[in-house]
PDB file of C-alpha atoms in Angstrom:
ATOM      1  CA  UNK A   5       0.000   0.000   0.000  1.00  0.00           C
ATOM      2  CA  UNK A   6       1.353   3.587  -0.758  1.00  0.00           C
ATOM      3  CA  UNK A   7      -0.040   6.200   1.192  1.00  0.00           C
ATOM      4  CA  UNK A   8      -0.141   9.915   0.189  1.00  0.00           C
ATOM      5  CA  UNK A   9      -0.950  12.846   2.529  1.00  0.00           C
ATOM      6  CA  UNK A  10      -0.477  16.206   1.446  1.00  0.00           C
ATOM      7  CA  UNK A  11      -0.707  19.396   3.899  1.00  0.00           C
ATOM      8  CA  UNK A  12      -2.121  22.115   2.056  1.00  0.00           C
ATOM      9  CA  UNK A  13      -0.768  24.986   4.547  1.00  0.00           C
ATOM     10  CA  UNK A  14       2.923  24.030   4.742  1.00  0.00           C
ATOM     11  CA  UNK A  15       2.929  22.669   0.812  1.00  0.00           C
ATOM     12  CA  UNK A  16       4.584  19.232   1.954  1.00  0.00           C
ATOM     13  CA  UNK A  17       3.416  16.202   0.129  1.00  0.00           C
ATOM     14  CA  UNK A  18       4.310  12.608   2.292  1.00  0.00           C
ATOM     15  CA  UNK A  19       4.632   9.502   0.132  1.00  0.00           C
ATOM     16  CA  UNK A  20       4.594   6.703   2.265  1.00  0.00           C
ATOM     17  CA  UNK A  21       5.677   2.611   1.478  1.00  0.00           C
ATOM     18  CA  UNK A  22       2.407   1.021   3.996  1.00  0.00           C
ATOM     19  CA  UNK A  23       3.627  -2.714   3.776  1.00  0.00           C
ATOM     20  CA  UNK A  24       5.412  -2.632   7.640  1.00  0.00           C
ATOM     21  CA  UNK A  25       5.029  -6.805   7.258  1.00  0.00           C
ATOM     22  CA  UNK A  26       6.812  -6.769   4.248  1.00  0.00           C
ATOM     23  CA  UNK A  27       9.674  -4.498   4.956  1.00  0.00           C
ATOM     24  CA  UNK A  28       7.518  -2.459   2.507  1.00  0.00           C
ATOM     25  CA  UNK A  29       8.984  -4.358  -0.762  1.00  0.00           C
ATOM     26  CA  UNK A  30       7.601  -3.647  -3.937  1.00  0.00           C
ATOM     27  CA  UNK A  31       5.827  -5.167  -6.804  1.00  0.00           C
ATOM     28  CA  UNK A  32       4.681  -3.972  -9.912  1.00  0.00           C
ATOM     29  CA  UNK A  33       1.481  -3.302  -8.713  1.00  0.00           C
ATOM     30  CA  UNK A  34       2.806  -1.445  -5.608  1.00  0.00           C
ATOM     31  CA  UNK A  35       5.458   0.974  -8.514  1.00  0.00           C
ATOM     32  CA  UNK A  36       2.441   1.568 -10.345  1.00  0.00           C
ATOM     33  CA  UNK A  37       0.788   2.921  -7.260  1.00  0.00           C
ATOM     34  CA  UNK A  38       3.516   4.737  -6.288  1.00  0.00           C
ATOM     35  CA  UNK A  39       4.179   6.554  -9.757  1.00  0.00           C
ATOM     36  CA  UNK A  40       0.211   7.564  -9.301  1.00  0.00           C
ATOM     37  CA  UNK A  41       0.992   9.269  -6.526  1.00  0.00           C
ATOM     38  CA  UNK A  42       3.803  11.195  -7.040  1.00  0.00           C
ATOM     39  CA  UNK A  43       2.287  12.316 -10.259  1.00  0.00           C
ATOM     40  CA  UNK A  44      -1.093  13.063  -8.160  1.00  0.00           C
ATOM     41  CA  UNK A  45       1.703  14.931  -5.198  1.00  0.00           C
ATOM     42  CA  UNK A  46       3.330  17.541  -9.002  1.00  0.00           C
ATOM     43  CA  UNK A  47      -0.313  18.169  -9.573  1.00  0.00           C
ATOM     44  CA  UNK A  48      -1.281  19.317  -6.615  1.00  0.00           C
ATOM     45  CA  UNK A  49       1.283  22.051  -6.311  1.00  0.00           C
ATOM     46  CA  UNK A  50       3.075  20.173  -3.855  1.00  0.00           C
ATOM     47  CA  UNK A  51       6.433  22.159  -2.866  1.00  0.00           C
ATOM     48  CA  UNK A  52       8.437  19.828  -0.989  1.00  0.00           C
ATOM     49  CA  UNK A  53       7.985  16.008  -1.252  1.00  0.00           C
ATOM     50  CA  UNK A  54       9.097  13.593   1.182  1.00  0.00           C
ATOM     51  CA  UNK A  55       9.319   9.863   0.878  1.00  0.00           C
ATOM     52  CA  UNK A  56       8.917   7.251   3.753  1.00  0.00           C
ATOM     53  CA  UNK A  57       8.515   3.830   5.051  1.00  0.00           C
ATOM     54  CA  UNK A  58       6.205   2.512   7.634  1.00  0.00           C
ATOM     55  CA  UNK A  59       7.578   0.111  10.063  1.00  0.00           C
ATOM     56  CA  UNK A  60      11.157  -1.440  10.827  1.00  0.00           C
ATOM     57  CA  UNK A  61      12.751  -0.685   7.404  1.00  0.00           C
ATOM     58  CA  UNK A  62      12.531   1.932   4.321  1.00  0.00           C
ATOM     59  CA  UNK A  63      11.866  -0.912   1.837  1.00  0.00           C
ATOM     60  CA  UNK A  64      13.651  -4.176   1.126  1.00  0.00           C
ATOM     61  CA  UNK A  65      13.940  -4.178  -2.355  1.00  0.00           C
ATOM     62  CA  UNK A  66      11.828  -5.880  -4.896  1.00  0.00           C
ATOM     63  CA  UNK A  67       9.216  -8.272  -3.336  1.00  0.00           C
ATOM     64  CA  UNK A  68      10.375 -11.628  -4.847  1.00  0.00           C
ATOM     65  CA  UNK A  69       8.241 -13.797  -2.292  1.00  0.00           C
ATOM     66  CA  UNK A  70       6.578 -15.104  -5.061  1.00  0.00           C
ATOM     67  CA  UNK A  71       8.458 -14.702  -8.165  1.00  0.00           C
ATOM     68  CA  UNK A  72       8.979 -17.915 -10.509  1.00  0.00           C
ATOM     69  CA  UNK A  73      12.256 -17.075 -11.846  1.00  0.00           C
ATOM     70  CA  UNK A  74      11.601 -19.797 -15.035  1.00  0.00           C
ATOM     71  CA  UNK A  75       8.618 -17.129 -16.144  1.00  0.00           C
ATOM     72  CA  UNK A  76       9.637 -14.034 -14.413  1.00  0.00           C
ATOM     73  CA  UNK A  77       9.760 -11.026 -17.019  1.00  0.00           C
ATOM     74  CA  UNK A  78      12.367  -9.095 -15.261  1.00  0.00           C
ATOM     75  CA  UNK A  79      12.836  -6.350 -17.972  1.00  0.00           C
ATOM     76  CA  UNK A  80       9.088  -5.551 -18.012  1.00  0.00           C
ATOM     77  CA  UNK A  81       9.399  -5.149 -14.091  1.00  0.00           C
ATOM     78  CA  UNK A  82      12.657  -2.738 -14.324  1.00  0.00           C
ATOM     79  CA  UNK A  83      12.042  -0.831 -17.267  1.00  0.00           C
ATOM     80  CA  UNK A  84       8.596  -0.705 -16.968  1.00  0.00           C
ATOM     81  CA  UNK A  85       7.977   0.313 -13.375  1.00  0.00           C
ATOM     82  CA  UNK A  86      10.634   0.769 -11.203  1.00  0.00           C
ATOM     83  CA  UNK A  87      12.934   3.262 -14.067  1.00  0.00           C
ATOM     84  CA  UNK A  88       9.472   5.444 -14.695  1.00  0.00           C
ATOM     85  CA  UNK A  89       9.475   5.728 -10.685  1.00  0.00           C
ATOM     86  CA  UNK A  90      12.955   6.631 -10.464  1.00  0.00           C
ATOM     87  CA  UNK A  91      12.379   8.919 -13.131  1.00  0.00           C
ATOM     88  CA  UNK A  92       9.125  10.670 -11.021  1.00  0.00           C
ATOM     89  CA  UNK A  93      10.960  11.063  -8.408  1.00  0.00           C
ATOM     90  CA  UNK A  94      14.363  12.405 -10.295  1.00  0.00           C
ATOM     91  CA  UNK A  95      12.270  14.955 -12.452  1.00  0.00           C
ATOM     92  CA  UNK A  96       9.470  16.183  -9.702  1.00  0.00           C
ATOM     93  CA  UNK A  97       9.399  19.707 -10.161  1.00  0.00           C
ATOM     94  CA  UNK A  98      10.290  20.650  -6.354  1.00  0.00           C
ATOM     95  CA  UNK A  99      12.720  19.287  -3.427  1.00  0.00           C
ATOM     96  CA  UNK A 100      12.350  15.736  -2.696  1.00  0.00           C
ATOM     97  CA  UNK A 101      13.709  14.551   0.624  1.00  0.00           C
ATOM     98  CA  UNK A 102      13.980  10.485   1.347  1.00  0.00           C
ATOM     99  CA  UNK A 103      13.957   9.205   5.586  1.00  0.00           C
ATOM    100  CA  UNK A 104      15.716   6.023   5.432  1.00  0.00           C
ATOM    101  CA  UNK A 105      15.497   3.663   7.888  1.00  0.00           C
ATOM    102  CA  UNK A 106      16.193   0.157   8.551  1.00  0.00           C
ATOM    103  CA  UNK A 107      16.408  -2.189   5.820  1.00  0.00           C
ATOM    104  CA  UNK A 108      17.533   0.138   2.184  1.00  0.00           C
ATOM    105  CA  UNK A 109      17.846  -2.609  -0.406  1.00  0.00           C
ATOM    106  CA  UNK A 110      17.493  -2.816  -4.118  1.00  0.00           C
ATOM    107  CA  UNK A 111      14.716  -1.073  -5.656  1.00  0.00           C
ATOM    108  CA  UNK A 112      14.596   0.579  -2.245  1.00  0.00           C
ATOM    109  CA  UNK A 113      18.127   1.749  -2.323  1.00  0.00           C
ATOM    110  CA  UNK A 114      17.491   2.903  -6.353  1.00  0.00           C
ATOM    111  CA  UNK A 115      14.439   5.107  -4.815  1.00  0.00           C
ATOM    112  CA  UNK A 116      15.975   6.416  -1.835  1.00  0.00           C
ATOM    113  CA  UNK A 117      19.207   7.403  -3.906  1.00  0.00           C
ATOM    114  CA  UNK A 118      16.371   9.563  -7.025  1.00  0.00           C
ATOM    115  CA  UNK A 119      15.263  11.721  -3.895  1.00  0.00           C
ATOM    116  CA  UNK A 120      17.371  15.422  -4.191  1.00  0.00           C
ATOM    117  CA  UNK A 121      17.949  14.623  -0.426  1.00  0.00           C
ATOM    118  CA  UNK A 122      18.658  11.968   2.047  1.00  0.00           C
ATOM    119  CA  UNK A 123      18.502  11.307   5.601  1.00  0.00           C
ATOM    120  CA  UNK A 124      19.404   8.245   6.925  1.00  0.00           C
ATOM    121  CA  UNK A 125      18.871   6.629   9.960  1.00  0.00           C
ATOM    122  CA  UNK A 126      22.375   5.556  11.615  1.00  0.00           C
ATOM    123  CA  UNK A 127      21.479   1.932  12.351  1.00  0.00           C
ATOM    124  CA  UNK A 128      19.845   1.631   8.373  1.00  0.00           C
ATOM    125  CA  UNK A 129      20.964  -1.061   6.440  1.00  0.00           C
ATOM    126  CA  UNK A 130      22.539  -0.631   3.401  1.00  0.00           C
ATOM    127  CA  UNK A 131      23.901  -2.189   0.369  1.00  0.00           C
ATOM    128  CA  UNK A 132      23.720  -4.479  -2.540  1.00  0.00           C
ATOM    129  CA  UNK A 133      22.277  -8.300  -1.662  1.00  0.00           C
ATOM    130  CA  UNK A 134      22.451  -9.226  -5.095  1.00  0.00           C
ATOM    131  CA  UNK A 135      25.362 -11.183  -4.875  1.00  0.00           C
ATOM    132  CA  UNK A 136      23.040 -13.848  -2.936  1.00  0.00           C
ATOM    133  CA  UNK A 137      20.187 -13.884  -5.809  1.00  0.00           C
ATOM    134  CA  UNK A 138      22.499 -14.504  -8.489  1.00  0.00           C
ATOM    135  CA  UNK A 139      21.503 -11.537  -9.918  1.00  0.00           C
ATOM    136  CA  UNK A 140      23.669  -7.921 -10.276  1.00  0.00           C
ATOM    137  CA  UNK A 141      22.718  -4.605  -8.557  1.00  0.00           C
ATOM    138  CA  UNK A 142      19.826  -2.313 -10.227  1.00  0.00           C
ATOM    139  CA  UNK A 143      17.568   0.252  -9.999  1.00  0.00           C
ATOM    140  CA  UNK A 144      20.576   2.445 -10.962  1.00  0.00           C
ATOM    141  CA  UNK A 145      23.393   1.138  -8.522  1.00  0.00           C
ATOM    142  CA  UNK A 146      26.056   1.118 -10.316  1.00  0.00           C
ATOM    143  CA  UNK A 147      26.015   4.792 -11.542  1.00  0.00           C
ATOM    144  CA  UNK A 148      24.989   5.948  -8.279  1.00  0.00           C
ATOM    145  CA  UNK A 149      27.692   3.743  -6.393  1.00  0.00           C
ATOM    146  CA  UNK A 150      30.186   4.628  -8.793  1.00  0.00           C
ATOM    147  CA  UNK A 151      29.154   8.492  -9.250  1.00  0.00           C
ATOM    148  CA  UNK A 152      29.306   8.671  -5.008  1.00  0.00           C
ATOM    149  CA  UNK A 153      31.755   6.157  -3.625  1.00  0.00           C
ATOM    150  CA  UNK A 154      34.207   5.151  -6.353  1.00  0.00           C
ATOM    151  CA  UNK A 155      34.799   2.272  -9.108  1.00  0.00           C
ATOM    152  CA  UNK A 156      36.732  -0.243  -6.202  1.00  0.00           C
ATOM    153  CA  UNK A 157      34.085   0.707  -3.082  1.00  0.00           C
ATOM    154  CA  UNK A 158      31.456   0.169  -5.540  1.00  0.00           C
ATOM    155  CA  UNK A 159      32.739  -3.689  -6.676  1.00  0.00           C
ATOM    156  CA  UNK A 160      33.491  -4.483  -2.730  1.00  0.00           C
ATOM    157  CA  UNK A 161      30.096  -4.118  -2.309  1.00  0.00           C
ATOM    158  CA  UNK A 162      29.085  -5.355  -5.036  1.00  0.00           C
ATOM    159  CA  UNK A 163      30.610  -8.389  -4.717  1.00  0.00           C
ATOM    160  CA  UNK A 164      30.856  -9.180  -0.555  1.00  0.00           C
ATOM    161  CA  UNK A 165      27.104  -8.339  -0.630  1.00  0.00           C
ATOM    162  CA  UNK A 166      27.988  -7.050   2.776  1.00  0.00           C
ATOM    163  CA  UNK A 167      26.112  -4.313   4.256  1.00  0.00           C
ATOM    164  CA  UNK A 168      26.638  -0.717   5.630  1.00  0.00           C
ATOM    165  CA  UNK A 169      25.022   1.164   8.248  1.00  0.00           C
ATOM    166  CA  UNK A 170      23.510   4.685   7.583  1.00  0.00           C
ATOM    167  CA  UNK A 171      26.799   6.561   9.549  1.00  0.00           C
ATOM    168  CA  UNK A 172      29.165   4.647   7.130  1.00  0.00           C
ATOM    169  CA  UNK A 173      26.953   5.525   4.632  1.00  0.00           C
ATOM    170  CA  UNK A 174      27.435   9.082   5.008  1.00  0.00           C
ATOM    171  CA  UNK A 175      31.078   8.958   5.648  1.00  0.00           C
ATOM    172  CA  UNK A 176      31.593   7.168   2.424  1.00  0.00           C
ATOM    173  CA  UNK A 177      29.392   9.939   0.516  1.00  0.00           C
ATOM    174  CA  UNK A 178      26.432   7.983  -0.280  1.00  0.00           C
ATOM    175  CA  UNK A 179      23.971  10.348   1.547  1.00  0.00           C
ATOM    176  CA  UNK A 180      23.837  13.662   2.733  1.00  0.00           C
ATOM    177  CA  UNK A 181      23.464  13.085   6.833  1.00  0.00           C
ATOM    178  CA  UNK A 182      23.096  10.340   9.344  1.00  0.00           C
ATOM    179  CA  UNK A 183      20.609  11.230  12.150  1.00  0.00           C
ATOM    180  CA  UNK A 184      19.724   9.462  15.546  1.00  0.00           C
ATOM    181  CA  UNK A 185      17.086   6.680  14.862  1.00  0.00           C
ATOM    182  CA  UNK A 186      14.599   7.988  16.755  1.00  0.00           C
ATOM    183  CA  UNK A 187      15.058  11.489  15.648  1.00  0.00           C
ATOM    184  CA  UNK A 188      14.664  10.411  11.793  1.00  0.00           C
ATOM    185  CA  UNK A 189      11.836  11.234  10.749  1.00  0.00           C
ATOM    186  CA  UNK A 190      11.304  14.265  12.943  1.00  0.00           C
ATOM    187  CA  UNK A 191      14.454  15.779  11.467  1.00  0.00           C
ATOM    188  CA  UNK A 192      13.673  15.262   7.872  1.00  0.00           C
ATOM    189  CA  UNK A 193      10.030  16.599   7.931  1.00  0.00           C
ATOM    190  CA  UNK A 194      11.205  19.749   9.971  1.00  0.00           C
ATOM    191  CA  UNK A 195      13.569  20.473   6.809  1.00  0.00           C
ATOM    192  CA  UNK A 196      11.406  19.065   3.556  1.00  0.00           C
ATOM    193  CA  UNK A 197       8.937  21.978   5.135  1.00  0.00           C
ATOM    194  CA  UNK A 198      11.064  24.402   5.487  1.00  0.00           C
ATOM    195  CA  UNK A 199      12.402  23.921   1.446  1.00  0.00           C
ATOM    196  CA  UNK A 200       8.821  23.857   1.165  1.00  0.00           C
ATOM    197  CA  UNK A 201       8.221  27.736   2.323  1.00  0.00           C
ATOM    198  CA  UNK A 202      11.848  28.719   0.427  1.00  0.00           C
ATOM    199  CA  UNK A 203      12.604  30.274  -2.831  1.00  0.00           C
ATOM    200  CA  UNK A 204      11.175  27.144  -5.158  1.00  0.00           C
ATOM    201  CA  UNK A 205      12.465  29.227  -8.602  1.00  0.00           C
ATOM    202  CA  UNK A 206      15.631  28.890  -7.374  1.00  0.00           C
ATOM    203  CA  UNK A 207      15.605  25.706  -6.095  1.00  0.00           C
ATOM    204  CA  UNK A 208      14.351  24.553  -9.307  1.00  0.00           C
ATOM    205  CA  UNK A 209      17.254  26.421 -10.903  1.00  0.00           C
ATOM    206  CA  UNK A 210      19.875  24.425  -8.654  1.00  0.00           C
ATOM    207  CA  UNK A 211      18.239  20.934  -9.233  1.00  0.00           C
ATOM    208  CA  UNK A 212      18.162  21.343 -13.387  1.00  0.00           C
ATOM    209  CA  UNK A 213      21.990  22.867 -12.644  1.00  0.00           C
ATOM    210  CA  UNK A 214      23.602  19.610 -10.606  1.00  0.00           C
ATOM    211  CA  UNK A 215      21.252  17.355 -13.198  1.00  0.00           C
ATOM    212  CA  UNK A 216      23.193  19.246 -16.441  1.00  0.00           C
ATOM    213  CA  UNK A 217      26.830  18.067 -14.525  1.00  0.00           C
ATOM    214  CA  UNK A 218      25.891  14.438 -13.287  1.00  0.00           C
ATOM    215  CA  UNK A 219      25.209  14.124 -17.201  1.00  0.00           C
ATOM    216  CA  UNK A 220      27.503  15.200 -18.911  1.00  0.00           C
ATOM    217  CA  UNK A 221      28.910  12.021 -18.616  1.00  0.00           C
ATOM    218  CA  UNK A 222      27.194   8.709 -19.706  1.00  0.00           C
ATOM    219  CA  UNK A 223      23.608   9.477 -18.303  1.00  0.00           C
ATOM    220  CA  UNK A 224      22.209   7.794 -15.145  1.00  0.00           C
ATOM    221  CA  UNK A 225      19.409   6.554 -17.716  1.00  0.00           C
ATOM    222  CA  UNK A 226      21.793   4.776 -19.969  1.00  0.00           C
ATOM    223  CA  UNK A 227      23.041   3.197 -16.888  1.00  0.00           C
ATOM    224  CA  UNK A 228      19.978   2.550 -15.680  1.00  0.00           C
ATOM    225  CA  UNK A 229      19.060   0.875 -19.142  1.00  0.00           C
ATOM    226  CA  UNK A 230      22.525  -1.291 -19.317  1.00  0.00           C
ATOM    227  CA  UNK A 231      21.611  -2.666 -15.992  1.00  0.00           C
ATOM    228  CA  UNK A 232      18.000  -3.827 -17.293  1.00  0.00           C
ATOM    229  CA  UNK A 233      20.009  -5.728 -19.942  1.00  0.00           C
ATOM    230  CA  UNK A 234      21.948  -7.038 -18.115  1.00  0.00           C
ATOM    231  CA  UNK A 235      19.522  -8.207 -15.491  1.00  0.00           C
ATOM    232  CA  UNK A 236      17.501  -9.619 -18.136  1.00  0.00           C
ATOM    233  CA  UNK A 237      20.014 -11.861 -19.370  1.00  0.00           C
ATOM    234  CA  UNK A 238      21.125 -12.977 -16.009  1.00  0.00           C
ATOM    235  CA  UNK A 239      17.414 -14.498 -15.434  1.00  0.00           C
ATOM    236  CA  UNK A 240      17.808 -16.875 -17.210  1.00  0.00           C
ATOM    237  CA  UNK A 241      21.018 -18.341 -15.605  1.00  0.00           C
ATOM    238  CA  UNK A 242      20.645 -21.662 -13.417  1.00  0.00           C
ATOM    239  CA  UNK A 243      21.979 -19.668 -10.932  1.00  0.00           C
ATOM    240  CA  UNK A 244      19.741 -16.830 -10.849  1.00  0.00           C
ATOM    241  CA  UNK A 245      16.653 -19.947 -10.481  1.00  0.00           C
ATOM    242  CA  UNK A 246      18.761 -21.370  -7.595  1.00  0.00           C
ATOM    243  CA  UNK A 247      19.712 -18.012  -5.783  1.00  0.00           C
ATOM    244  CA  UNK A 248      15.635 -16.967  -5.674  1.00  0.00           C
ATOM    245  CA  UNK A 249      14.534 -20.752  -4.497  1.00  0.00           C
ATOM    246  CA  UNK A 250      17.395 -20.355  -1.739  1.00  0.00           C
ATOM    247  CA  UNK A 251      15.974 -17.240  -0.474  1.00  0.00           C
ATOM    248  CA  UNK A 252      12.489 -18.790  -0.975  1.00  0.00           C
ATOM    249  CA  UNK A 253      13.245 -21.650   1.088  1.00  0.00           C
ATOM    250  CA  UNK A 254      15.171 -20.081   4.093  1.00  0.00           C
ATOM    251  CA  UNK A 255      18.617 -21.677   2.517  1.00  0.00           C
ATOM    252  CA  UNK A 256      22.482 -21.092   1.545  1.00  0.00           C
ATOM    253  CA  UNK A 257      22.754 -20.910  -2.285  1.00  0.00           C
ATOM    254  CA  UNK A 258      24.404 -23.237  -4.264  1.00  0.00           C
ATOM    255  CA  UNK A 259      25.603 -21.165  -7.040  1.00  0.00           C
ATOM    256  CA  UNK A 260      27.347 -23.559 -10.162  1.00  0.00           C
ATOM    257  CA  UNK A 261      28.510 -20.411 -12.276  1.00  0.00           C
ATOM    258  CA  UNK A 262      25.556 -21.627 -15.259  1.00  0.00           C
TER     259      UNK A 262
END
């Protein structure tokens, strides 16, 4: 479920993941929803938007309980739903803020990362589990990795699947600030409304400014689109079958390198 609540007075719109049981995951039903609303939040005028989790994490990621991987159509998942997302969120014409906390995986991690802004809790959990799926990083990783913590950070992580926490997250230049767990989301609303009430021309200004110099080089979207490739060929690997039936099943992965 994605919730939307928009305050009229102080111009903040608050886009919220409601699937606490989940870790708020996503499926391509939930993206859908969630592109609806940020394109019902631009309508409305909103002048600050802020996105959210409910419960003990941010989102974990792409929700893969179910997923076959023999008839999963992984390129109609990424490059129909969660890129146009990314791309909402990227292009929504005024600040967007992200409070991340707990679990940050995945699509999760591609969402957070599209938000102008991000706060992050310091115990939030962070990094690419991919490694464990058989599968690579998406949802714009690698640029975003690359762009923010370097070519060899980004393959360590990449490739130990291991995990950060939101104050080594910061350190490394992956977000802007860590903040006290309990002082998360607090903290983040306080500043997405004031934005809100600031000089929005100008902000709007800055945000197409730092967009023209991330791209001058090859384009978060052609990175973006060179993952979904890549992702789509991997599914159809044994091991990609065996690393989604090991999470499926509680298990270790027996990966056979076919």
């Amino acid at each position: 479920m994605i919730d939307l609540n928009f305050d009229e007075q102080t111009g903040l719109a608050e886009v919220v993941l409601n699937a606490p049981k989940k870790l708020n995951a996503l499926d391509a039903d939930n993206l859908q929803d969630l592109l609806a609303k940020l394109e019902t939040a631009a309508a409305s005028g909103a002048k600050a938007l802020l996105l959210r989790g409910e419960g003990r994490g941010f989102c974990a990621g792409r929700d893969i309980a179910l997923v076959d991987p023999a008839t999963d159509d992984v390129s109609a998942y990424l490059d129909g739903h969660v890129t146009a997302v990314m791309r909402a969120l990227s292009e929504f014409p005024a600040p967007t803020f992200a409070a991340v906390h707990g679990a940050c995986l995945g699509v999760g991690l591609g969402l957070a990362l599209a938000c102008d802004v991000v706060y992050v809790a310091e115990s939030a959990k962070l990094g690419s589990p991919f490694a464990n799926l058989g599968a690579t990083l998406d949802s714009g990783g690698h640029w975003l990795f690359t762009e923010r913590l370097g070519p060899h950070r980004t393959l360590d992580l990449i490739y130990t699947a291991e995990f950060m926490n939101g104050r080594e997250a910061v350190e490394q230049g992956l977000f802007s600030r860590w903040v006290a767990d309990d002082e998360l989301l607090e903290f983040t609303r306080e500043r997405a409304i004031r934005v809100a009430g600031g000089a929005q021309l100008a902000f709007a200004a800055s945000k197409k400014l730092v967009h023209e110099i991330r791209d001058q080089r090859i384009g978060m979207w052609q990175s973006i689109a060179n993952e979904n490739t890549a992702q789509a060929e991997l599914c159809s690997s044994s091991d990609y079958a065996e690393g989604f039936a090991a999470f499926q099943q509680k298990r270790r992965p027996n990966f056979t390198g076919q």
